[in-house]
Amino acid sequence: MHYHIPVTSTPKHAPILLVHGGAWAIPADAAAAHLAGVRNALETGHTILARGGSALDAVEAAVTVLEDDPIFDAGRGSFLTSDGRVQLDALLMDGGRMKAGGVACVERLRNPIQAARLVLEKSPHVYFVGSGAEQFAHSHGMALIDNAELVLDRERERLTHAQAREAAGLADLTFSGHILHDDKSPETAFLHDPARFASHDTVGAVALDAHGNLAAATSTGGTLNKPPGRVGDSSLIGCGCYADNLSAAVSLTGWGEPIMKLVLGKWATDRVAGGTAPEIAAREAISYLYSRLGGHGGIILLGPDGRFGLAHNTPAMAWGVATPNGLQTGLTV
Ligand code: GLY
C-alpha cells in the first residue's frame, strides 16, 4: 500500500493569500468599499501567514473580516430570505490534513466560518445544518445571537424591491453605472440575466503557508429572496470551496446552482493536479461554467507551488492577493 505524508513542517514556501468579495456588477458607488473590504481581509490573513501561521488560520481570519464587513453578502448585511431573515452557509478545508468543516442555514451565528472551523476541529463529521449547527457551535463556546442583529435596513429595502418586481413579473434590466452593449459576451449576458441581483458578494479566501499547506474558505448569505432552507454552492465541499495539498485550493462566487451541478471547485483543482497551470485552470473553469450551463461567477485558485489564477465572467469581481512582494487589490482581472 502507498501512503502519502503531506509536507507539514519544512518552512520553504513563500506564503500567499488570495481573497474575493463576490463577482457581479459592482456599482461605482460601492467600488471603494469593496476594495477596502478585501484589503482589510488581506492584511489580517497575511499577518498570520507572515509570522509562520497556518493557511487554515489565515483563511478563517480573512473570511471573518469579510463576514464582519456589511458591504458583503456574508455574515451581517447578507441578502434576506423570502421571509426576511438572514440564513448563512460556510465551509473551510485544510488541504494538509484533508479535513473540512461546513455549516448551512444558520441564523444565530455572527461568524459562520468560525462555526465551520469548530466542525473541522471538534467533530468527526464534516457538515451541520440549521439549529443543530447552531447548537454544536454554542456547545463549543460560540454566542447565539438574535437573527435581527444580522439584518440591515438596506437589505429589507432590497428584498421589498425584489419582491415587488417579482410580483409584477418584471426582470430588472437597468443597473447603475453600466451600459448594455449589443454583443454576445458573457458579461453582457450577465447584465441581461435577472438572476444577477441574487448572485453577488459571497466571500472567500485561499492560502498557501510557509509549511507548504493549502487551505480554502467560503462564506455566504446566499441569494436574494431565496426560500428558507435553500443551500447554494458556497458551503458544499468541492463546489464553492475545496483544498488539497496534492492539487490546489479554490473558492468560488456566483450563482450557486450551476456551480453545484458542475462541482466546479473540484473540477478546477483536478485540472491543476493534472498539470494545468492555475492561471489557465481558473479561466477554463469559468468558461466551462458559462458554456455548459450559462452560469456566471468568479474563482480564485492557488496551487501548491504558489502559482495562482483569478477569473470571472461578471462585469466585476472584488479580489486581493498578498505575497511577500506586497498586497494588490482590484475589481476586474
Ligand atoms: N454563491 C452563493 C450562492 O449561490 O448561495
Tab-separated table of C-alpha atoms and ligand atoms in Angstrom:
chain	number	residue	atom	x	y	z
A	1	MET	CA	0.000	0.000	0.000
A	2	HIS	CA	1.189	3.515	-0.815
A	3	TYR	CA	0.901	6.225	1.825
A	4	HIS	CA	1.271	9.918	1.136
A	5	ILE	CA	2.600	12.057	4.012
A	6	PRO	CA	1.866	15.740	3.268
A	7	VAL	CA	4.724	18.133	3.884
A	8	THR	CA	3.798	19.958	7.080
A	9	SER	CA	6.977	21.117	8.752
A	10	THR	CA	9.624	22.360	6.332
A	11	PRO	CA	9.386	26.152	6.021
A	12	LYS	CA	10.264	26.593	2.380
A	13	HIS	CA	7.315	28.298	0.737
A	14	ALA	CA	6.611	31.961	0.281
A	15	PRO	CA	3.185	32.443	1.883
A	16	ILE	CA	0.394	33.579	-0.424
A	17	LEU	CA	-3.181	34.637	0.307
A	18	LEU	CA	-5.954	35.398	-2.170
A	19	VAL	CA	-9.379	36.722	-1.221
A	20	HIS	CA	-12.545	37.604	-3.115
A	21	GLY	CA	-15.600	39.588	-2.168
A	22	GLY	CA	-18.014	38.441	-4.827
A	23	ALA	CA	-18.395	38.594	-8.604
A	24	TRP	CA	-21.201	40.736	-10.037
A	25	ALA	CA	-21.863	44.174	-11.499
A	26	ILE	CA	-20.365	46.105	-8.572
A	27	PRO	CA	-21.782	49.632	-8.890
A	28	ALA	CA	-19.386	52.559	-9.000
A	29	ASP	CA	-20.597	53.953	-5.682
A	30	ALA	CA	-19.743	50.677	-3.914
A	31	ALA	CA	-16.328	50.128	-5.510
A	32	ALA	CA	-14.230	51.822	-2.823
A	33	ALA	CA	-15.971	49.933	-0.022
A	34	HIS	CA	-15.363	46.604	-1.785
A	35	LEU	CA	-11.695	47.379	-2.316
A	36	ALA	CA	-11.270	48.488	1.306
A	37	GLY	CA	-13.009	45.331	2.499
A	38	VAL	CA	-10.810	42.926	0.562
A	39	ARG	CA	-7.704	44.877	1.632
A	40	ASN	CA	-8.656	44.599	5.313
A	41	ALA	CA	-9.149	40.867	4.910
A	42	LEU	CA	-5.827	40.512	3.099
A	43	GLU	CA	-3.942	42.403	5.785
A	44	THR	CA	-5.422	40.294	8.559
A	45	GLY	CA	-4.760	36.968	6.859
A	46	HIS	CA	-1.330	37.917	5.581
A	47	THR	CA	-0.180	38.989	9.049
A	48	ILE	CA	-0.891	35.440	10.225
A	49	LEU	CA	0.976	33.877	7.312
A	50	ALA	CA	3.938	36.257	7.639
A	51	ARG	CA	4.585	35.178	11.202
A	52	GLY	CA	4.516	31.493	10.237
A	53	GLY	CA	0.839	30.814	10.945
A	54	SER	CA	-1.174	28.198	9.120
A	55	ALA	CA	-3.050	28.634	5.873
A	56	LEU	CA	-6.175	27.452	7.691
A	57	ASP	CA	-5.881	30.173	10.343
A	58	ALA	CA	-5.239	32.762	7.634
A	59	VAL	CA	-8.308	31.916	5.529
A	60	GLU	CA	-10.524	31.720	8.607
A	61	ALA	CA	-9.316	35.121	9.813
A	62	ALA	CA	-9.637	36.724	6.366
A	63	VAL	CA	-13.179	35.438	5.891
A	64	THR	CA	-14.129	36.538	9.413
A	65	VAL	CA	-13.150	40.100	8.424
A	66	LEU	CA	-15.256	39.836	5.268
A	67	GLU	CA	-18.234	38.424	7.226
A	68	ASP	CA	-17.982	41.340	9.670
A	69	ASP	CA	-17.996	43.889	6.840
A	70	PRO	CA	-21.634	44.680	5.990
A	71	ILE	CA	-20.808	45.558	2.376
A	72	PHE	CA	-20.562	41.842	1.536
A	73	ASP	CA	-23.192	39.108	1.270
A	74	ALA	CA	-21.804	37.133	4.211
A	75	GLY	CA	-22.457	37.479	7.918
A	76	ARG	CA	-24.189	40.716	8.950
A	77	GLY	CA	-25.604	42.584	5.957
A	78	SER	CA	-26.346	39.475	3.898
A	79	PHE	CA	-29.241	39.157	1.498
A	80	LEU	CA	-32.544	38.174	3.084
A	81	THR	CA	-34.621	35.076	2.597
A	82	SER	CA	-38.099	35.480	1.146
A	83	ASP	CA	-39.422	35.717	4.716
A	84	GLY	CA	-36.964	38.412	5.723
A	85	ARG	CA	-34.247	36.577	7.647
A	86	VAL	CA	-30.512	36.053	7.220
A	87	GLN	CA	-29.529	32.408	6.630
A	88	LEU	CA	-25.810	31.737	6.335
A	89	ASP	CA	-23.649	28.983	4.802
A	90	ALA	CA	-19.877	28.496	5.177
A	91	LEU	CA	-17.171	25.905	4.585
A	92	LEU	CA	-13.458	25.702	5.152
A	93	MET	CA	-10.990	22.999	4.252
A	94	ASP	CA	-7.452	22.135	5.325
A	95	GLY	CA	-5.579	20.663	2.370
A	96	GLY	CA	-2.741	19.309	4.528
A	97	ARG	CA	-4.829	17.252	6.927
A	98	MET	CA	-7.661	16.760	4.407
A	99	LYS	CA	-10.170	17.934	6.970
A	100	ALA	CA	-13.253	20.024	6.233
A	101	GLY	CA	-15.997	21.704	8.236
A	102	GLY	CA	-19.223	23.190	6.954
A	103	VAL	CA	-22.441	24.744	8.231
A	104	ALA	CA	-25.592	25.758	6.380
A	105	CYS	CA	-28.823	27.613	7.087
A	106	VAL	CA	-27.552	29.057	10.354
A	107	GLU	CA	-29.398	32.117	11.588
A	108	ARG	CA	-27.982	32.815	15.039
A	109	LEU	CA	-24.218	32.878	14.451
A	110	ARG	CA	-22.363	36.098	13.685
A	111	ASN	CA	-19.435	34.274	12.052
A	112	PRO	CA	-20.435	31.004	10.394
A	113	ILE	CA	-16.851	30.450	9.188
A	114	GLN	CA	-15.801	30.117	12.833
A	115	ALA	CA	-18.550	27.553	13.383
A	116	ALA	CA	-17.255	25.684	10.324
A	117	ARG	CA	-13.780	25.698	11.891
A	118	LEU	CA	-15.241	24.158	15.051
A	119	VAL	CA	-16.863	21.438	12.959
A	120	LEU	CA	-13.493	20.775	11.306
A	121	GLU	CA	-11.560	20.646	14.592
A	122	LYS	CA	-14.041	19.271	17.119
A	123	SER	CA	-16.270	16.874	15.229
A	124	PRO	CA	-15.744	13.552	13.441
A	125	HIS	CA	-18.314	14.849	10.944
A	126	VAL	CA	-17.983	17.369	8.144
A	127	TYR	CA	-21.304	19.189	7.911
A	128	PHE	CA	-24.000	20.523	10.229
A	129	VAL	CA	-27.144	22.444	9.300
A	130	GLY	CA	-29.736	24.679	10.919
A	131	SER	CA	-30.374	24.560	14.637
A	132	GLY	CA	-28.114	21.509	15.004
A	133	ALA	CA	-25.200	23.534	13.650
A	134	GLU	CA	-26.037	26.429	15.955
A	135	GLN	CA	-26.217	24.149	18.993
A	136	PHE	CA	-22.931	22.478	18.036
A	137	ALA	CA	-21.211	25.871	17.786
A	138	HIS	CA	-22.800	27.057	21.028
A	139	SER	CA	-21.656	23.914	22.846
A	140	HIS	CA	-18.099	24.880	21.823
A	141	GLY	CA	-18.345	28.443	23.066
A	142	MET	CA	-19.906	30.495	20.261
A	143	ALA	CA	-22.568	33.029	21.225
A	144	LEU	CA	-26.049	32.628	19.780
A	145	ILE	CA	-27.459	35.975	18.677
A	146	ASP	CA	-30.834	37.276	17.566
A	147	ASN	CA	-31.180	36.993	13.779
A	148	ALA	CA	-32.310	40.652	13.698
A	149	GLU	CA	-28.721	41.644	14.586
A	150	LEU	CA	-27.650	40.381	11.147
A	151	VAL	CA	-30.403	42.200	9.203
A	152	LEU	CA	-29.794	45.664	7.714
A	153	ASP	CA	-32.494	48.134	6.628
A	154	ARG	CA	-30.649	48.294	3.294
A	155	GLU	CA	-31.455	44.604	2.798
A	156	ARG	CA	-35.076	44.963	3.902
A	157	GLU	CA	-35.470	47.584	1.177
A	158	ARG	CA	-33.672	45.419	-1.375
A	159	LEU	CA	-35.961	42.494	-0.591
A	160	THR	CA	-39.088	44.642	-0.825
A	161	HIS	CA	-37.928	45.919	-4.215
A	162	ALA	CA	-37.127	42.424	-5.488
A	163	GLN	CA	-40.440	41.001	-4.334
A	164	ALA	CA	-42.393	43.880	-5.859
A	165	ARG	CA	-40.695	43.349	-9.201
A	166	GLU	CA	-41.207	39.584	-8.959
A	167	ALA	CA	-44.908	40.115	-8.234
A	168	ALA	CA	-45.120	42.397	-11.282
A	169	GLY	CA	-43.357	39.785	-13.433
A	170	LEU	CA	-40.524	42.178	-14.219
A	171	ALA	CA	-36.886	41.429	-14.914
A	172	ASP	CA	-34.858	44.491	-13.989
A	173	LEU	CA	-32.613	45.410	-16.920
A	174	THR	CA	-31.228	48.650	-15.571
A	175	PHE	CA	-28.180	48.912	-13.409
A	176	SER	CA	-26.301	51.962	-12.210
A	177	GLY	CA	-23.068	52.658	-13.976
A	178	HIS	CA	-23.424	50.074	-16.738
A	179	ILE	CA	-24.344	50.419	-20.388
A	180	LEU	CA	-25.764	47.328	-22.015
A	181	HIS	CA	-23.867	46.651	-25.219
A	182	ASP	CA	-25.356	44.662	-28.055
A	183	ASP	CA	-22.869	41.799	-28.110
A	184	LYS	CA	-22.844	38.147	-27.120
A	185	SER	CA	-20.218	38.227	-24.384
A	186	PRO	CA	-20.799	36.526	-21.013
A	187	GLU	CA	-20.532	39.961	-19.385
A	188	THR	CA	-23.390	41.324	-21.466
A	189	ALA	CA	-25.429	38.169	-20.939
A	190	PHE	CA	-24.925	38.692	-17.209
A	191	LEU	CA	-26.354	42.192	-17.381
A	192	HIS	CA	-29.461	40.839	-19.098
A	193	ASP	CA	-29.869	37.998	-16.602
A	194	PRO	CA	-32.397	38.790	-13.862
A	195	ALA	CA	-30.528	36.373	-11.577
A	196	ARG	CA	-27.617	38.783	-11.334
A	197	PHE	CA	-29.115	40.642	-8.396
A	198	ALA	CA	-29.089	37.375	-6.488
A	199	SER	CA	-25.634	36.208	-7.402
A	200	HIS	CA	-23.136	38.500	-5.775
A	201	ASP	CA	-20.888	39.179	-2.848
A	202	THR	CA	-20.175	35.711	-1.475
A	203	VAL	CA	-16.721	35.931	0.094
A	204	GLY	CA	-13.766	33.563	0.142
A	205	ALA	CA	-10.061	33.052	0.649
A	206	VAL	CA	-7.338	30.570	-0.327
A	207	ALA	CA	-3.864	30.410	1.184
A	208	LEU	CA	-0.515	28.648	0.996
A	209	ASP	CA	1.540	28.823	4.176
A	210	ALA	CA	5.277	28.636	4.782
A	211	HIS	CA	4.989	24.923	5.540
A	212	GLY	CA	3.512	24.157	2.146
A	213	ASN	CA	-0.064	23.614	3.298
A	214	LEU	CA	-3.082	24.848	1.359
A	215	ALA	CA	-6.453	25.907	2.791
A	216	ALA	CA	-9.677	27.416	1.458
A	217	ALA	CA	-12.736	29.092	2.994
A	218	THR	CA	-16.020	30.386	1.557
A	219	SER	CA	-18.939	32.106	3.298
A	220	THR	CA	-22.241	33.483	2.026
A	221	GLY	CA	-25.679	34.755	2.821
A	222	GLY	CA	-26.804	33.058	-0.381
A	223	THR	CA	-29.099	34.595	-2.940
A	224	LEU	CA	-31.574	37.426	-2.523
A	225	ASN	CA	-35.153	36.338	-1.801
A	226	LYS	CA	-34.139	32.674	-1.523
A	227	PRO	CA	-36.688	30.320	0.008
A	228	PRO	CA	-35.772	29.419	3.594
A	229	GLY	CA	-33.680	26.244	3.613
A	230	ARG	CA	-32.132	26.786	0.176
A	231	VAL	CA	-28.394	25.977	0.216
A	232	GLY	CA	-26.056	27.152	-2.552
A	233	ASP	CA	-22.611	26.111	-3.691
A	234	SER	CA	-20.516	28.003	-1.149
A	235	SER	CA	-20.604	25.552	1.732
A	236	LEU	CA	-20.756	22.371	-0.341
A	237	ILE	CA	-17.432	20.588	-0.472
A	238	GLY	CA	-15.949	20.591	-3.973
A	239	CYS	CA	-18.498	23.118	-5.246
A	240	GLY	CA	-17.781	26.592	-3.839
A	241	CYS	CA	-14.731	25.558	-1.824
A	242	TYR	CA	-12.045	22.886	-1.810
A	243	ALA	CA	-8.413	22.380	-0.779
A	244	ASP	CA	-5.950	19.506	-1.122
A	245	ASN	CA	-2.165	19.814	-0.935
A	246	LEU	CA	-1.986	17.352	-3.825
A	247	SER	CA	-3.984	19.581	-6.183
A	248	ALA	CA	-4.975	23.153	-5.252
A	249	ALA	CA	-7.142	25.406	-3.086
A	250	VAL	CA	-10.196	27.120	-4.559
A	251	SER	CA	-13.050	29.441	-3.629
A	252	LEU	CA	-15.883	30.383	-5.975
A	253	THR	CA	-18.554	33.049	-6.084
A	254	GLY	CA	-21.586	33.459	-8.279
A	255	TRP	CA	-24.990	31.974	-8.917
A	256	GLY	CA	-24.727	28.765	-6.923
A	257	GLU	CA	-26.897	26.243	-8.720
A	258	PRO	CA	-24.799	25.906	-11.921
A	259	ILE	CA	-21.595	25.796	-9.844
A	260	MET	CA	-23.074	22.971	-7.756
A	261	LYS	CA	-24.193	20.955	-10.767
A	262	LEU	CA	-20.673	21.090	-12.213
A	263	VAL	CA	-18.929	20.502	-8.841
A	264	LEU	CA	-16.788	23.281	-10.187
A	265	GLY	CA	-14.322	23.718	-7.336
A	266	LYS	CA	-13.192	20.098	-7.568
A	267	TRP	CA	-13.236	20.321	-11.369
A	268	ALA	CA	-10.754	23.197	-11.201
A	269	THR	CA	-8.447	21.621	-8.606
A	270	ASP	CA	-8.412	18.345	-10.548
A	271	ARG	CA	-7.236	20.282	-13.580
A	272	VAL	CA	-4.314	21.661	-11.579
A	273	ALA	CA	-3.498	18.154	-10.319
A	274	GLY	CA	-3.458	17.063	-13.963
A	275	GLY	CA	-0.799	19.619	-14.827
A	276	THR	CA	-2.753	22.686	-15.935
A	277	ALA	CA	-1.383	25.925	-14.518
A	278	PRO	CA	-3.820	27.563	-12.036
A	279	GLU	CA	-3.967	30.748	-14.083
A	280	ILE	CA	-5.206	28.685	-17.049
A	281	ALA	CA	-7.431	26.350	-14.999
A	282	ALA	CA	-9.205	29.331	-13.389
A	283	ARG	CA	-10.135	30.733	-16.792
A	284	GLU	CA	-11.138	27.301	-18.073
A	285	ALA	CA	-13.418	26.749	-15.075
A	286	ILE	CA	-15.318	29.987	-15.685
A	287	SER	CA	-15.526	29.239	-19.425
A	288	TYR	CA	-16.902	25.788	-18.625
A	289	LEU	CA	-19.444	27.289	-16.198
A	290	TYR	CA	-20.758	29.539	-18.953
A	291	SER	CA	-20.520	27.175	-21.930
A	292	ARG	CA	-22.090	24.218	-20.127
A	293	LEU	CA	-24.810	25.893	-18.058
A	294	GLY	CA	-24.794	29.597	-18.875
A	295	GLY	CA	-23.522	30.297	-15.360
A	296	HIS	CA	-21.852	33.438	-14.078
A	297	GLY	CA	-19.326	33.817	-11.323
A	298	GLY	CA	-15.736	34.134	-10.265
A	299	ILE	CA	-12.915	31.971	-8.939
A	300	ILE	CA	-9.653	32.213	-7.019
A	301	LEU	CA	-7.367	29.186	-7.424
A	302	LEU	CA	-3.966	28.553	-5.784
A	303	GLY	CA	-1.576	25.702	-6.456
A	304	PRO	CA	0.859	24.063	-4.025
A	305	ASP	CA	3.782	25.703	-5.859
A	306	GLY	CA	2.367	29.190	-5.261
A	307	ARG	CA	1.079	29.782	-8.766
A	308	PHE	CA	-2.432	31.168	-8.780
A	309	GLY	CA	-5.264	32.214	-11.044
A	310	LEU	CA	-8.258	34.531	-10.824
A	311	ALA	CA	-11.121	34.728	-13.312
A	312	HIS	CA	-14.715	35.931	-13.584
A	313	ASN	CA	-17.287	36.376	-16.332
A	314	THR	CA	-19.271	39.022	-14.494
A	315	PRO	CA	-18.557	42.718	-15.064
A	316	ALA	CA	-16.506	42.817	-11.845
A	317	MET	CA	-15.094	40.731	-9.002
A	318	ALA	CA	-13.596	42.234	-5.856
A	319	TRP	CA	-10.248	40.478	-5.302
A	320	GLY	CA	-6.986	40.773	-3.455
A	321	VAL	CA	-3.651	38.960	-3.457
A	322	ALA	CA	-0.957	39.128	-0.768
A	323	THR	CA	2.537	37.799	-1.484
A	324	PRO	CA	5.899	38.605	0.133
A	325	ASN	CA	6.149	41.306	-2.543
A	326	GLY	CA	3.110	43.169	-1.240
A	327	LEU	CA	-0.654	43.473	-1.435
A	328	GLN	CA	-2.689	44.044	-4.565
A	329	THR	CA	-6.456	44.541	-4.949
A	330	GLY	CA	-8.773	45.094	-7.887
A	331	LEU	CA	-12.266	44.907	-9.287
A	332	THR	CA	-11.521	43.189	-12.594
A	333	VAL	CA	-8.925	40.707	-13.809
B	1	GLY	N1	-22.761	31.507	-4.414
B	1	GLY	C1	-23.670	31.749	-3.365
B	1	GLY	C2	-24.936	31.040	-3.501
B	1	GLY	O1	-25.404	30.781	-4.607
B	1	GLY	O2	-25.517	30.743	-2.484
